Structure formats: C-alpha cells, structure tokens
mmCIF file of C-alpha atoms and ligand atoms in Angstrom:
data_model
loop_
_atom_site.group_PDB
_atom_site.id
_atom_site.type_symbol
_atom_site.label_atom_id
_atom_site.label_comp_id
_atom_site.label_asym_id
_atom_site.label_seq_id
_atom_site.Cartn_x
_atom_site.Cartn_y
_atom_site.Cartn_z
ATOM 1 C CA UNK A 1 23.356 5.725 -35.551
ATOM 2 C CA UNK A 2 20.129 3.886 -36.660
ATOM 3 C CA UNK A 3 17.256 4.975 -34.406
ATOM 4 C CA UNK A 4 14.987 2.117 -33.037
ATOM 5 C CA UNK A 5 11.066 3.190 -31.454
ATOM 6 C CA UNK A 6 9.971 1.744 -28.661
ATOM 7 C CA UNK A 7 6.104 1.837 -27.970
ATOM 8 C CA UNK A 8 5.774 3.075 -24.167
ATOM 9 C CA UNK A 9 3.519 1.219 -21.828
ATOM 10 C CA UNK A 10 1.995 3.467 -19.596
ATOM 11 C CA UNK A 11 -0.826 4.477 -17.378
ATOM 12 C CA UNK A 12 -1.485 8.043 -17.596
ATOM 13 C CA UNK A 13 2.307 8.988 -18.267
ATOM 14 C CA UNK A 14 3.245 6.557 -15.367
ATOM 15 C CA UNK A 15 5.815 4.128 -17.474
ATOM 16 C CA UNK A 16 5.849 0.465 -16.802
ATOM 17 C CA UNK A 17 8.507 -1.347 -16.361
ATOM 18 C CA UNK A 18 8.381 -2.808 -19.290
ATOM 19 C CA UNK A 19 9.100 -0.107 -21.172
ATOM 20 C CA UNK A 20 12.275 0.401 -18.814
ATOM 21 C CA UNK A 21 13.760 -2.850 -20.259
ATOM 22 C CA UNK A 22 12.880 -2.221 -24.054
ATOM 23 C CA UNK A 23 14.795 0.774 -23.795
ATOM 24 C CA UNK A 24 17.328 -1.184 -22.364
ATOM 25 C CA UNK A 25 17.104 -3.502 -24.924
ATOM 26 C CA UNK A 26 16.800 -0.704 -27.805
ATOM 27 C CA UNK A 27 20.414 0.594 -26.567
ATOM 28 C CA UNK A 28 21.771 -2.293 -27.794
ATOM 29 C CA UNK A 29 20.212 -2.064 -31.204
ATOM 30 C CA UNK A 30 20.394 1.688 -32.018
ATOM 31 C CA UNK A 31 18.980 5.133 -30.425
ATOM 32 C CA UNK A 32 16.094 4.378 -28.423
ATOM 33 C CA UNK A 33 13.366 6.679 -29.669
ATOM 34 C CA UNK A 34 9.870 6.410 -27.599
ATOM 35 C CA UNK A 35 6.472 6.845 -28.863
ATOM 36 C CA UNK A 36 4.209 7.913 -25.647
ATOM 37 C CA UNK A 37 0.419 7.892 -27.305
ATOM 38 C CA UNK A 38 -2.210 9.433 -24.843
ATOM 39 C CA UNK A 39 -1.830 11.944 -21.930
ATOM 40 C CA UNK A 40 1.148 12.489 -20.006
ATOM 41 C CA UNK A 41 4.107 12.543 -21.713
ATOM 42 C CA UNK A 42 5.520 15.306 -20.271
ATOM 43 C CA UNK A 43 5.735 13.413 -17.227
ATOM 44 C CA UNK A 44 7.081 10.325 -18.619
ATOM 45 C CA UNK A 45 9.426 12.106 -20.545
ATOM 46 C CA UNK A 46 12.044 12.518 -17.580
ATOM 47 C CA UNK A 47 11.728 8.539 -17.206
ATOM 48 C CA UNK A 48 12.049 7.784 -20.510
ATOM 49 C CA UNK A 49 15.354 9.915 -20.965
ATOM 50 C CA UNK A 50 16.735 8.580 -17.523
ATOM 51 C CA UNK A 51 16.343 4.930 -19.605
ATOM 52 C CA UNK A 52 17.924 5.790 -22.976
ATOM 53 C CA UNK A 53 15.058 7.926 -24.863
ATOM 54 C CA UNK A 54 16.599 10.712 -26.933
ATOM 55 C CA UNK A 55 13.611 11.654 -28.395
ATOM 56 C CA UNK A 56 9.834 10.963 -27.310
ATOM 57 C CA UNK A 57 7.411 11.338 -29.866
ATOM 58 C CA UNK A 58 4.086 12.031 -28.291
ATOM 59 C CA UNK A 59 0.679 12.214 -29.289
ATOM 60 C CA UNK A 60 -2.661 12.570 -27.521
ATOM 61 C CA UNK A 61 -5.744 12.302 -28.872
ATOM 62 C CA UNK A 62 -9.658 10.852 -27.398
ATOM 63 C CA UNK A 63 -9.573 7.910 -29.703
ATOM 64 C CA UNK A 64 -6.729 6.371 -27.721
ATOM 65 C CA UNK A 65 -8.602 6.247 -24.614
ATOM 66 C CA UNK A 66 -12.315 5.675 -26.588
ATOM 67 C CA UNK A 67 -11.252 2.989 -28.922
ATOM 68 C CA UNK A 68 -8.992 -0.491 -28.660
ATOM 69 C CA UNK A 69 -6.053 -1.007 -30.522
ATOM 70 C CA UNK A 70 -6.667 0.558 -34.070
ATOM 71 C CA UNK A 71 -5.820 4.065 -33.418
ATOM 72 C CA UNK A 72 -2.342 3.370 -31.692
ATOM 73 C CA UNK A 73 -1.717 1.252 -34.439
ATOM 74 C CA UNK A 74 -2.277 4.261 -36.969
ATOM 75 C CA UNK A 75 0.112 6.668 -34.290
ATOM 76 C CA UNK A 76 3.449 3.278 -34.291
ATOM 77 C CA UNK A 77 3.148 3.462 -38.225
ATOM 78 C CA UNK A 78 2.811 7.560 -38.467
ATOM 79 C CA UNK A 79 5.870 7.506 -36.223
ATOM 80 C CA UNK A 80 7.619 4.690 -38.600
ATOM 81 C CA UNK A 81 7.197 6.675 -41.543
ATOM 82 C CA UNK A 82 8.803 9.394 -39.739
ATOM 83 C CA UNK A 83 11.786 7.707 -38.176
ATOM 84 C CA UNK A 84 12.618 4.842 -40.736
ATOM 85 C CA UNK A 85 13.404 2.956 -37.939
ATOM 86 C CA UNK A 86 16.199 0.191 -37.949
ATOM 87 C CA UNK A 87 13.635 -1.900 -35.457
ATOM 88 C CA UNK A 88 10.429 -1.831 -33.294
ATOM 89 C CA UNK A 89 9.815 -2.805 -30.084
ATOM 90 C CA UNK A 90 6.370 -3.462 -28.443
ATOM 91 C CA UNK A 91 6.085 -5.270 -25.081
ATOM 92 C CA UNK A 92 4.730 -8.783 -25.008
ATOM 93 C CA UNK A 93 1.642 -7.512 -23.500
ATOM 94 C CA UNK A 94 -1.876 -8.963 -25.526
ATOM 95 C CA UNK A 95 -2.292 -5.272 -26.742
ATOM 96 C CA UNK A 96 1.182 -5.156 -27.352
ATOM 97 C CA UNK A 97 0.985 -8.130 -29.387
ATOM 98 C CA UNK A 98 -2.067 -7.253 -31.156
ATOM 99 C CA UNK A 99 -0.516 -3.617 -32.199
ATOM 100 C CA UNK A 100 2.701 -5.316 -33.833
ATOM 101 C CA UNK A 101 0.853 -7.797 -35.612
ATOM 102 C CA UNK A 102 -1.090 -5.397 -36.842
ATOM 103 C CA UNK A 103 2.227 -3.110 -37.872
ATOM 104 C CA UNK A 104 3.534 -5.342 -39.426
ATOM 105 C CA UNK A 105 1.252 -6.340 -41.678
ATOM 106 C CA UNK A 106 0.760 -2.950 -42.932
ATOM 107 C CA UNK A 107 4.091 -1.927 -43.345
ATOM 108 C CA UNK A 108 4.654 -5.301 -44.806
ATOM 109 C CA UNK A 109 7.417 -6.096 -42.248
ATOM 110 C CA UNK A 110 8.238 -9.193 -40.326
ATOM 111 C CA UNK A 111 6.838 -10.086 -36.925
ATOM 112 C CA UNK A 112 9.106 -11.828 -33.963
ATOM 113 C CA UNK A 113 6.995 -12.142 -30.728
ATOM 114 C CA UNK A 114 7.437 -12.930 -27.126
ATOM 115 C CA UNK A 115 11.626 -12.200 -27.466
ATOM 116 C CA UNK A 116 13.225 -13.336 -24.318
ATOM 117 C CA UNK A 117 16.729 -11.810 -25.777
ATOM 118 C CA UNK A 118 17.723 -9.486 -28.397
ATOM 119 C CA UNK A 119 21.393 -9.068 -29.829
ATOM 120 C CA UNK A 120 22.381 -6.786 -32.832
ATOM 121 C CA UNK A 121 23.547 -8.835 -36.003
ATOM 122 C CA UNK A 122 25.449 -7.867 -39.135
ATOM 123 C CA UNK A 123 21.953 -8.263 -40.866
ATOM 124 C CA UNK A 124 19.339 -7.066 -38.651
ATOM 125 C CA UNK A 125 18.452 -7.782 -34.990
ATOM 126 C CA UNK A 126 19.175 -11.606 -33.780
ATOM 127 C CA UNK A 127 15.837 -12.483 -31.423
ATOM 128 C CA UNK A 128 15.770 -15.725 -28.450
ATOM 129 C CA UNK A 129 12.211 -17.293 -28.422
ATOM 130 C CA UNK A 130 11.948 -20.083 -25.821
ATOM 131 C CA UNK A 131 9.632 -22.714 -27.226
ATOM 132 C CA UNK A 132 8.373 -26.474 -26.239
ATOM 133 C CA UNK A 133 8.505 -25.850 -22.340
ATOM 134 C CA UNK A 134 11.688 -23.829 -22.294
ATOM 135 C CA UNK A 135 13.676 -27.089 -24.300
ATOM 136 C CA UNK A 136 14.986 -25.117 -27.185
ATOM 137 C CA UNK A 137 15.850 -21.208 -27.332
ATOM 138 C CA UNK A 138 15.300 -20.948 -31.131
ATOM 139 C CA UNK A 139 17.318 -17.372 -32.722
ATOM 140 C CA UNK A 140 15.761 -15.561 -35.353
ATOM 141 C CA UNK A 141 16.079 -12.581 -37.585
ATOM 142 C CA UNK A 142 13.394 -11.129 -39.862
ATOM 143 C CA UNK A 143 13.911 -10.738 -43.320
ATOM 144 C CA UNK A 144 11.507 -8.012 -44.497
ATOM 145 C CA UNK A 145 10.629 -4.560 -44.106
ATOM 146 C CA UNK A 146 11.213 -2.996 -40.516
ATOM 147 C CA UNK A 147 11.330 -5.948 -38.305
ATOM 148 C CA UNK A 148 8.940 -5.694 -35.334
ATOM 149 C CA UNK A 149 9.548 -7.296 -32.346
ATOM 150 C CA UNK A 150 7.753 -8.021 -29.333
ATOM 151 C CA UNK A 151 9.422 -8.816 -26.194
ATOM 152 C CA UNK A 152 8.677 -10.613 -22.949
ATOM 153 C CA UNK A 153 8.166 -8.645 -19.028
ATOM 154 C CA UNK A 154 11.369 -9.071 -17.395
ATOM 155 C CA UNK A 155 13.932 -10.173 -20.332
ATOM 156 C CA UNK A 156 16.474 -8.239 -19.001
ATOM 157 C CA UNK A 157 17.173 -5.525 -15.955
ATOM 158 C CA UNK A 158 16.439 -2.266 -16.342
ATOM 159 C CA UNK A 159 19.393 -0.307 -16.782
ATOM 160 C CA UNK A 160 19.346 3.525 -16.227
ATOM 161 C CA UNK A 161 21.580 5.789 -19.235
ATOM 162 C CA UNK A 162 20.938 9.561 -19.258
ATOM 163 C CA UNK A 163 19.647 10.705 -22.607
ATOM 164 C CA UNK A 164 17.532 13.942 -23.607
ATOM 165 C CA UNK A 165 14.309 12.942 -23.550
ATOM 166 C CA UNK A 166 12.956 15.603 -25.453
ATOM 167 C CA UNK A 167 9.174 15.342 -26.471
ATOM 168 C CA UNK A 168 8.463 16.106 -29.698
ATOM 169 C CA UNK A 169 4.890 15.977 -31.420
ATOM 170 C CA UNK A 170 3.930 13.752 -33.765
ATOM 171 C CA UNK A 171 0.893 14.548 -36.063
ATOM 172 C CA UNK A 172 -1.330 11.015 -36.702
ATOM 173 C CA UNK A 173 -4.588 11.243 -38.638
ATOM 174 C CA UNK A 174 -6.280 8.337 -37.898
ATOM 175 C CA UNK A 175 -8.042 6.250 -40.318
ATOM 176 C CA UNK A 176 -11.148 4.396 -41.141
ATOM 177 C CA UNK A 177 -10.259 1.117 -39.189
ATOM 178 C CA UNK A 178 -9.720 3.687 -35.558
ATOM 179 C CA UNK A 179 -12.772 3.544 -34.422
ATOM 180 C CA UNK A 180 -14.185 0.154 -35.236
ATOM 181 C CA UNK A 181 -13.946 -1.240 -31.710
ATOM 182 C CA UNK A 182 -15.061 0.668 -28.551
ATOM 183 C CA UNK A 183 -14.278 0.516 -25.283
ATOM 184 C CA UNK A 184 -17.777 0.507 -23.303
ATOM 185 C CA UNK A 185 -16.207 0.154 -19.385
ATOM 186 C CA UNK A 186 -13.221 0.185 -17.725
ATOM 187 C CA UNK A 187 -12.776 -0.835 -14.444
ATOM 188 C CA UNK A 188 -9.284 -0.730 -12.339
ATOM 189 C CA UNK A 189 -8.835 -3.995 -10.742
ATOM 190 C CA UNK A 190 -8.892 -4.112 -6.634
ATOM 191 C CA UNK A 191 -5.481 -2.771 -5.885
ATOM 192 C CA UNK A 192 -3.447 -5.376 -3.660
ATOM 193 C CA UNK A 193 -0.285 -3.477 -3.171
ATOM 194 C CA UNK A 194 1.370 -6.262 -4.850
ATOM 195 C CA UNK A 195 3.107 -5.810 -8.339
ATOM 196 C CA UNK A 196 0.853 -6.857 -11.756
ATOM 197 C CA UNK A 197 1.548 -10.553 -12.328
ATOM 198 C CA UNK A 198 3.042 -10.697 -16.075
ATOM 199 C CA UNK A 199 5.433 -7.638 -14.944
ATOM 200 C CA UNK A 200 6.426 -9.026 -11.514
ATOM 201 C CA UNK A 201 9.767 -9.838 -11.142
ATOM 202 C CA UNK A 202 9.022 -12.449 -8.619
ATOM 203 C CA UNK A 203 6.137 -14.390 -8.871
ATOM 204 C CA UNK A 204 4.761 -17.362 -5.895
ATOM 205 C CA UNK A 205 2.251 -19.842 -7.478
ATOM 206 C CA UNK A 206 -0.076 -22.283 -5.309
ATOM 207 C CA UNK A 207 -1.538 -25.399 -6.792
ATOM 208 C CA UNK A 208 -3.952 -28.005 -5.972
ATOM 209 C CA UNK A 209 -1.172 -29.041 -3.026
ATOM 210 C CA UNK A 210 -2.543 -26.082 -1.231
ATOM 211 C CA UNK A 211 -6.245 -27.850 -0.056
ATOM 212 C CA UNK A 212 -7.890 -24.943 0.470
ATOM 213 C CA UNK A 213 -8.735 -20.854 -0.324
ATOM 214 C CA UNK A 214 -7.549 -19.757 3.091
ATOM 215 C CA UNK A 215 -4.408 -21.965 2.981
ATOM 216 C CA UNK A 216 -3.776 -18.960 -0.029
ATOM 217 C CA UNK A 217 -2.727 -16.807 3.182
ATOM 218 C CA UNK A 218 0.281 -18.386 3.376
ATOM 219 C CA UNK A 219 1.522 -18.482 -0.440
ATOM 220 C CA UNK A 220 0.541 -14.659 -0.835
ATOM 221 C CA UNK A 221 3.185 -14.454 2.864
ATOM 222 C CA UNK A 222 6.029 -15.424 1.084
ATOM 223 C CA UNK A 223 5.052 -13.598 -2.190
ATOM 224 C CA UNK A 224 4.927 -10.242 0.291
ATOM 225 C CA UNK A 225 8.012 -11.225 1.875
ATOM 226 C CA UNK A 226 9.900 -11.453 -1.868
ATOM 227 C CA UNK A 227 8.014 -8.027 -2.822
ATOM 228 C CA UNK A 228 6.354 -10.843 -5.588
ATOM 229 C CA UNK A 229 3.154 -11.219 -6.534
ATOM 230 C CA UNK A 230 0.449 -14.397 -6.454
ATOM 231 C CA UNK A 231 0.087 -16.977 -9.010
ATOM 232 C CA UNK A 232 -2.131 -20.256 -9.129
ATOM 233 C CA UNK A 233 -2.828 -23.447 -10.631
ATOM 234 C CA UNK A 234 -6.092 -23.650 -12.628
ATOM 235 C CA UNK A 235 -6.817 -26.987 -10.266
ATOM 236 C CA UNK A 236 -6.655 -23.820 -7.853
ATOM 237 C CA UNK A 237 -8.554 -21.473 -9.584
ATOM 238 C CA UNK A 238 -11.536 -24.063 -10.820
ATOM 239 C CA UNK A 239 -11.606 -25.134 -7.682
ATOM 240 C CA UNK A 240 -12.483 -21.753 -6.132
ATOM 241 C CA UNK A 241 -9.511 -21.132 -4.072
ATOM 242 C CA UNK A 242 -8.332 -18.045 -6.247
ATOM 243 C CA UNK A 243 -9.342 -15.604 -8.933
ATOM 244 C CA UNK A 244 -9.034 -16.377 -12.427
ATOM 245 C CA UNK A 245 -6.859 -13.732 -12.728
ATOM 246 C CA UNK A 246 -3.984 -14.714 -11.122
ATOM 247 C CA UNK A 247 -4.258 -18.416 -13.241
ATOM 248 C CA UNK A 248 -0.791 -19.060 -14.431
ATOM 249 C CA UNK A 249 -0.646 -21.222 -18.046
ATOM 250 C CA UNK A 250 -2.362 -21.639 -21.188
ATOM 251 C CA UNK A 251 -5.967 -20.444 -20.539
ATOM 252 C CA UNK A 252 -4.294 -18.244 -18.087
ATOM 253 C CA UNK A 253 -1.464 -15.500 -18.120
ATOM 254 C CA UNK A 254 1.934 -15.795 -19.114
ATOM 255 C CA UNK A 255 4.966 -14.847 -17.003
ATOM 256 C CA UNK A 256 8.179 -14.894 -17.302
ATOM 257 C CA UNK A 257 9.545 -13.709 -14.009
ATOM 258 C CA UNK A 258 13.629 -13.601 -12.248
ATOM 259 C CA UNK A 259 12.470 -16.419 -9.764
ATOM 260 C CA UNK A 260 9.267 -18.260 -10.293
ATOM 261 C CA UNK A 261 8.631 -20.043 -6.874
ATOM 262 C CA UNK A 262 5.800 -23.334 -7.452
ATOM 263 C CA UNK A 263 4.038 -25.028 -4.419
ATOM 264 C CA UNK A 264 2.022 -27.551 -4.639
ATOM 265 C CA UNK A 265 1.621 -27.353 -8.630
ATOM 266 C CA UNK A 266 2.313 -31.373 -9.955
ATOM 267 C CA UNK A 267 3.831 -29.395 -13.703
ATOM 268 C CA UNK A 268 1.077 -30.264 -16.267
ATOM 269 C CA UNK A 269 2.216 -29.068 -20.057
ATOM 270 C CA UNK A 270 -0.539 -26.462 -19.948
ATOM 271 C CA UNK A 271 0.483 -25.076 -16.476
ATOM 272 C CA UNK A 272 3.758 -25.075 -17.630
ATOM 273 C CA UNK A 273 3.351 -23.256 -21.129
ATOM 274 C CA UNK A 274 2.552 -20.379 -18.417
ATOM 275 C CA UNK A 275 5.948 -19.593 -16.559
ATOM 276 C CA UNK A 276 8.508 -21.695 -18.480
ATOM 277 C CA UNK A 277 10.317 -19.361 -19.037
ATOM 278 C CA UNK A 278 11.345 -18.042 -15.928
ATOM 279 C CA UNK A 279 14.940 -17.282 -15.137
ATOM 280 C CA UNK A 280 14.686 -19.345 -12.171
ATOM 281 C CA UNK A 281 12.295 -22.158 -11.321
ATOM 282 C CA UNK A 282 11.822 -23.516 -7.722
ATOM 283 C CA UNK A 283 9.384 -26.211 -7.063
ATOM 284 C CA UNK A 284 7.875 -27.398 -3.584
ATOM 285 C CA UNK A 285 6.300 -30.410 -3.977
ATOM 286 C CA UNK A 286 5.780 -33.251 -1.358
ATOM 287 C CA UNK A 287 5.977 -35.719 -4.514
ATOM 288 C CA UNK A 288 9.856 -36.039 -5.519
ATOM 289 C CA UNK A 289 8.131 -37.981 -8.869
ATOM 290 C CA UNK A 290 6.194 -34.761 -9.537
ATOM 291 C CA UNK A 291 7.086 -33.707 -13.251
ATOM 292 C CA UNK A 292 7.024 -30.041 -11.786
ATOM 293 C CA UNK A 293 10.814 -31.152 -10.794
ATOM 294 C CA UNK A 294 12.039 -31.919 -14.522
ATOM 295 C CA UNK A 295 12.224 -28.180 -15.234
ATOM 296 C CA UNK A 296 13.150 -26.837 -12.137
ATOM 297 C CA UNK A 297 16.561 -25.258 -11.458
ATOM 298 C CA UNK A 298 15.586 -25.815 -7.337
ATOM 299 C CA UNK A 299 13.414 -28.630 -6.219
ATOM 300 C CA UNK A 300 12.554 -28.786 -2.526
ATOM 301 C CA UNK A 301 11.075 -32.134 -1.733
ATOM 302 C CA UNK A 302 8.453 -31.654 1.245
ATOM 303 C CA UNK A 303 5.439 -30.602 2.624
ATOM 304 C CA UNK A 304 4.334 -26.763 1.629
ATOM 305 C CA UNK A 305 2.631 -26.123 4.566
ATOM 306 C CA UNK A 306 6.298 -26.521 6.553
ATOM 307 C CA UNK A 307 8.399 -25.359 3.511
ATOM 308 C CA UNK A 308 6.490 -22.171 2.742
ATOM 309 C CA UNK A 309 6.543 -20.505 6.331
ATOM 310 C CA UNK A 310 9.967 -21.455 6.849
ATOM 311 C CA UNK A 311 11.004 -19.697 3.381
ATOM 312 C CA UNK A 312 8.990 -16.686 4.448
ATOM 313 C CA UNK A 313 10.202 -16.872 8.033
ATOM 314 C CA UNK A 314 13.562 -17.105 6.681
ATOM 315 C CA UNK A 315 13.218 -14.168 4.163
ATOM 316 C CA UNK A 316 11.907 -11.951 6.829
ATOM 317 C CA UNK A 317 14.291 -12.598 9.360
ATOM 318 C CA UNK A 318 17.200 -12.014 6.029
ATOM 319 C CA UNK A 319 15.609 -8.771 5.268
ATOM 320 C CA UNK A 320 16.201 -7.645 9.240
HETATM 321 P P1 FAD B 1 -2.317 -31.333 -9.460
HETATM 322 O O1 FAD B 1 -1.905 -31.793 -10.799
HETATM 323 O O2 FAD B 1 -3.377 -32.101 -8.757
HETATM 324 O O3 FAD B 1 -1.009 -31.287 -8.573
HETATM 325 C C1 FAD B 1 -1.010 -30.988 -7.210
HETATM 326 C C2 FAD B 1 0.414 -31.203 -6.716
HETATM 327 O O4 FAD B 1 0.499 -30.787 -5.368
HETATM 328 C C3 FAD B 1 0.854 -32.663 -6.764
HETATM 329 O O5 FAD B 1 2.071 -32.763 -7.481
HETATM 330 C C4 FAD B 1 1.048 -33.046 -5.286
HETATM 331 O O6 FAD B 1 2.138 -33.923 -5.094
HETATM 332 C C5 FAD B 1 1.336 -31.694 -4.675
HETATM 333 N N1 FAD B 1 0.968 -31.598 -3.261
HETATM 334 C C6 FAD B 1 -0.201 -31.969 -2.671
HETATM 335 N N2 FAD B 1 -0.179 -31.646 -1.367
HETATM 336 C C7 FAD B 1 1.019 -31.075 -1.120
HETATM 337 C C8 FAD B 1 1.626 -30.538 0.049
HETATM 338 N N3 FAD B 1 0.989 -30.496 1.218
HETATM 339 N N4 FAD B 1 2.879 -30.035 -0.064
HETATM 340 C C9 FAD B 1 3.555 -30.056 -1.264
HETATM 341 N N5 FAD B 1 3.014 -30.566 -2.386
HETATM 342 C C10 FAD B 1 1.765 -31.047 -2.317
HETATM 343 N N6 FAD B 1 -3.500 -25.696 -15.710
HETATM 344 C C11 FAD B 1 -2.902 -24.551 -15.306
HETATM 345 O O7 FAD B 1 -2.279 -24.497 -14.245
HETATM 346 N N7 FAD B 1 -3.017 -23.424 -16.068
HETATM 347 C C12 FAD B 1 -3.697 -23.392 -17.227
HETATM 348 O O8 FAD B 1 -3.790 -22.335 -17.858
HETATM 349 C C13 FAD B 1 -4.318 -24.596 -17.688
HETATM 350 N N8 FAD B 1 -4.973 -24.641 -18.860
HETATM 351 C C14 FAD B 1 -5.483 -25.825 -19.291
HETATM 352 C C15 FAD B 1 -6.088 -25.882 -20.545
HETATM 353 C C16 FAD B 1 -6.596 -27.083 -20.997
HETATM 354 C C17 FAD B 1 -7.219 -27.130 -22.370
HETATM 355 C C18 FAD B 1 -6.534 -28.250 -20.196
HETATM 356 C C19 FAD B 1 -7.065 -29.555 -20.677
HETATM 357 C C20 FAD B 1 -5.951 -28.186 -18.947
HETATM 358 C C21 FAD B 1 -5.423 -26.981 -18.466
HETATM 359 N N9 FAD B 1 -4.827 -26.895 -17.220
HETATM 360 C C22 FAD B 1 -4.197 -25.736 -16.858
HETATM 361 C C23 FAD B 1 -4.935 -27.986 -16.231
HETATM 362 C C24 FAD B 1 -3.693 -28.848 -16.143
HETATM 363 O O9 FAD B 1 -3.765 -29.903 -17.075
HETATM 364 C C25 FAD B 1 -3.598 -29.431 -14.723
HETATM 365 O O10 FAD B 1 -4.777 -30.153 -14.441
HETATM 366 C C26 FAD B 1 -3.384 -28.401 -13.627
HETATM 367 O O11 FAD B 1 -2.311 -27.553 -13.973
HETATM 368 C C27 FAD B 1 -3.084 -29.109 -12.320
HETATM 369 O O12 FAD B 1 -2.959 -28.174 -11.295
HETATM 370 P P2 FAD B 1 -2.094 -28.524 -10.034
HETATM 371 O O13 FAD B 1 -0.687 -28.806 -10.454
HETATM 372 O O14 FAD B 1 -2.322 -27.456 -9.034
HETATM 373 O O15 FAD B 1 -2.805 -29.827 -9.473
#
C-alpha cells in the first residue's frame, strides 16, 4: 500500500490534535507514516501509533528549535525522497502552510491548502476547499509531482487505529537556506486552561453586542461550560474589550470549529472569512435583520445578555 507522511505538530513530543486527524485522514489515503522533527519522539511515538502511524521518522537537531521554517522544510523533503510518498499532509497551521508551500515548490509538486475533506480518487487524492463565505465547496486534485496538502483544525474526528509506531531515524543535512531566519524570543502565551483557538473544537465569539470588556465574563462562561475556547469581533478587539489574539476573521485567526457559537457579532464579510467554515454556526443576535443569520445553521433572535446565561445555565445543569 502507498505510504502517505504526515508532518506532526507538536510541542516537545506532546502531539496536537491536529496531527490526530491527519492521521485520520492519511488512513484513508494510504499508510500513515509520521515525520516528528525536534525532541521527543519517543514519547509521541505511542500516540502516533495509537492514531495510524506505522512508522515515525524522527529527527532532532538545534536548528529546529534556533531557526523558523527552513530547516523542517529540508527534514519533509529528506523524508520524501525517502518514502516516495503517494501524498503529504501538513496542518493548516501558518507554519504549516509556509512549510508546504515551500515543499512543494522544491519538489516541483502541487499545493492544495486549507482542505476541509480529503477522499482517495482513481488519480490522486480528491481535496474540499470551502471558498466565498462557505457558498461553494470547490474539489480538487493536483496534477504534479507529490501532491501536498494542507488541511484545516478539526476536518474530521480523531479516530484511534493501533499501528506500530516504530521510530526510525532519518538523516537530514540541512542546507544553505536553514539558517536564514532566527528565532530571537519565544514566549508561551498566559495559559487560560482553555483549548488554543484554531484547534478548539468549540469556539464562543463576542462582538460589538457585548458593550463592554467585563461583559467578556459571561461569553468566556459558556465557552467553559462547552470545554470551548473565546473568540471576538475586531469591533471587540479595537475597541479594547479583548486581546488581539483571540480576533476571529481576516486580520485575525481562522477557525474552523464543530460548533461555532456568535453573540453579538452583526456577520461582516471580513468577520466572516474567519469561522465560515464551521460545522455548525449559531448566531445570537438581538437584530433578526443581522446578516450574521444568512449563514447560520441556528439563529436565536434576542438579547445576549439573557440568551448567553441561560445557554450556560442550561449546559451546566445538562452536564449534572
Ligand atoms: P457590529 O457590526 O457593530 O455588530 C454588532 C452586533 O451586535 C449587531 O448585529 C447588533 O444587532 C448586535 N447586538 C448589539 N447588542 C446586542 C445584544 N445585547 N444582544 C444581542 N445582539 C446584540 N472584523 C472581524 O470581526 N474580524 C476581522 O478580522 C476583521 N478584519 C477586517 C479587515 C478589514 C480590512 C476591514 C475593513 C474590516 C475588518 N473587520 C474585521 C471589521 C468588520 O468589517 C466589522 O466592522 C466587524 O466585524 C464588526 O464587528 P461586530 O459584528 O462585533 O460589530
């Protein structure tokens, strides 16, 4: 069976989820084979089989950690010229993104980003890409080389399947590009306990409708209550309420959660090129005109500051 590498996400050999649903993904397309650059892929190794992995190749070296992009790039094609891999899959993450493009061009392949589905064809890999706010699912297949495909958080469940696992070293010499960009800091954001917006599953977003930074309290209640994390408006975030880096839309981050829950957000095009494509959309807006409600699959007409604490109230209570 063709194999088909999956770059791992990880932090210190902890995997991310969305490495979890590549695999999951890769199972359809071939044998997932995972390529775990930096330290501890030992430890990820028993994750990585538990998802699909029959083989990790692994390599560790200072200029993953010292340098940006450029020497993982040089590791994914060292471990294409070793597999001859029917496909490659990179999560949808900017460094993600930045590492296929970059694969691609060198090994003259074709590049499909930000996948929300992947289906094996007679000629190659068939890839969904929801464009124009989530109005067409266009399908794709690339043409050239090894196709290399990037693919959105939360595209599909995770779905354990017992395979070896077993690590196996692969040798990159890195070249002149590596170490062209260095990394000077890096600091760990504040940790909230809550899961890393573009990976949550569930994601609560508060907009201009919610008048105020300690009115925040109550959409970051229900997010806790759903196990979600906190998303907001850039009327939100400009107007102080929020950090910038929980904005939601085109000068902010782009999610793609199970349930995507909007309050007090009106729907704008740019807020919208954010979380479109969500599984599920559910708007509270007091507005019933609000354009928020042309893409939603739920629309709950009413005010946010009774809606939310009911919802929450009424998730608690569900959970016992
Ligand atoms: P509004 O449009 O003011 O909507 C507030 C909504 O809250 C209204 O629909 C109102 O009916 C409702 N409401 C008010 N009170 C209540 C209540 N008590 N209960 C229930 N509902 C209530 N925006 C983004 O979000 N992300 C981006 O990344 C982004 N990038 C941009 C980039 C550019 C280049 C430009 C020009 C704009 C960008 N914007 C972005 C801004 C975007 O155009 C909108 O201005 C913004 O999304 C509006 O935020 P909002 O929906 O919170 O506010």
């Amino acid at each position: 069976m063709a194999e088909v590498l999956v770059l791992v996400d990880h932090l210190e050999g902890a995997v991310r989820k969305p490495t979890l649903e590549l695999l999951t993904l890769a199972r359809r397309l071939g044998d997932p084979v995972a390529v775990h650059l930096g330290p501890g892929a030992e430890s990820a190794a028993a994750t990585l089989g538990e998802h699909g992995a029959t083989r990790v190749l692994a390599a560790d070296a200072p200029e993953f950690a010292d340098y940006l992009v450029a020497p993982k790039v040089d590791a994914l094609q060292a471990a294409v010229e070793a597999v001859s891999p029917a496909v490659v899959l990179v999560s949808s993450s900017p460094e993600g993104k930045e590492i296929a493009a970059r694969l691609a061009l060198r090994t003259e392949s074709g590049l499909l980003t930000d996948a929300v589905d992947i289906a094996a064809g007679d000629e190659g890999p068939v890839v969904s890409q929801s464009v124009f706010a989530a109005a067409y699912t266009t399908t794709s297949r690339v043409t050239q080389g090894t196709p290399v495909i990037t693919v959105k958080p939360n595209a599909v469940t995770p779905e354990p399947a017992q395979a070896a696992g077993t690590v196996e070293e692969l040798s990159v010499s890195f070249g002149p590009l590596a170490t062209g960009t260095q990394v000077v800091s890096r600091t760990p954001r504040e940790s909230t306990g809550r899961p890393e917006l573009t990976e949550a599953a569930i994601v609560v977003s508060g907009g201009r409708g919610v008048n105020g930074a300690e009115n925040f309290a109550l959409i970051e209640a229900l997010a806790d209550s759903l196990g979600g994390a906190v998303g907001a408006s850039r009327a939100a975030v400009d107007a102080g309420w929020y950090p910038h880096s929980h904005q939601v839309g085109q000068t902010g981050k782009t999610v793609s959660p199970q349930l995507y829950v909007a309050a007090g957000i009106s729907g704008a095009i740019q807020h919208r090129a954010g979380m479109q494509t969500s599984k599920t959309i559910v708007a509270i807006n007091k507005d019933s005109d609000a354009p928020i409600f042309e893409l939603v699959d739920y629309g709950i007409v009413g005010d946010l500051f009774d809606v939310v604490p009911a919802l929450t109230e009424q998730v608690n209570t569900r959970k016992g």
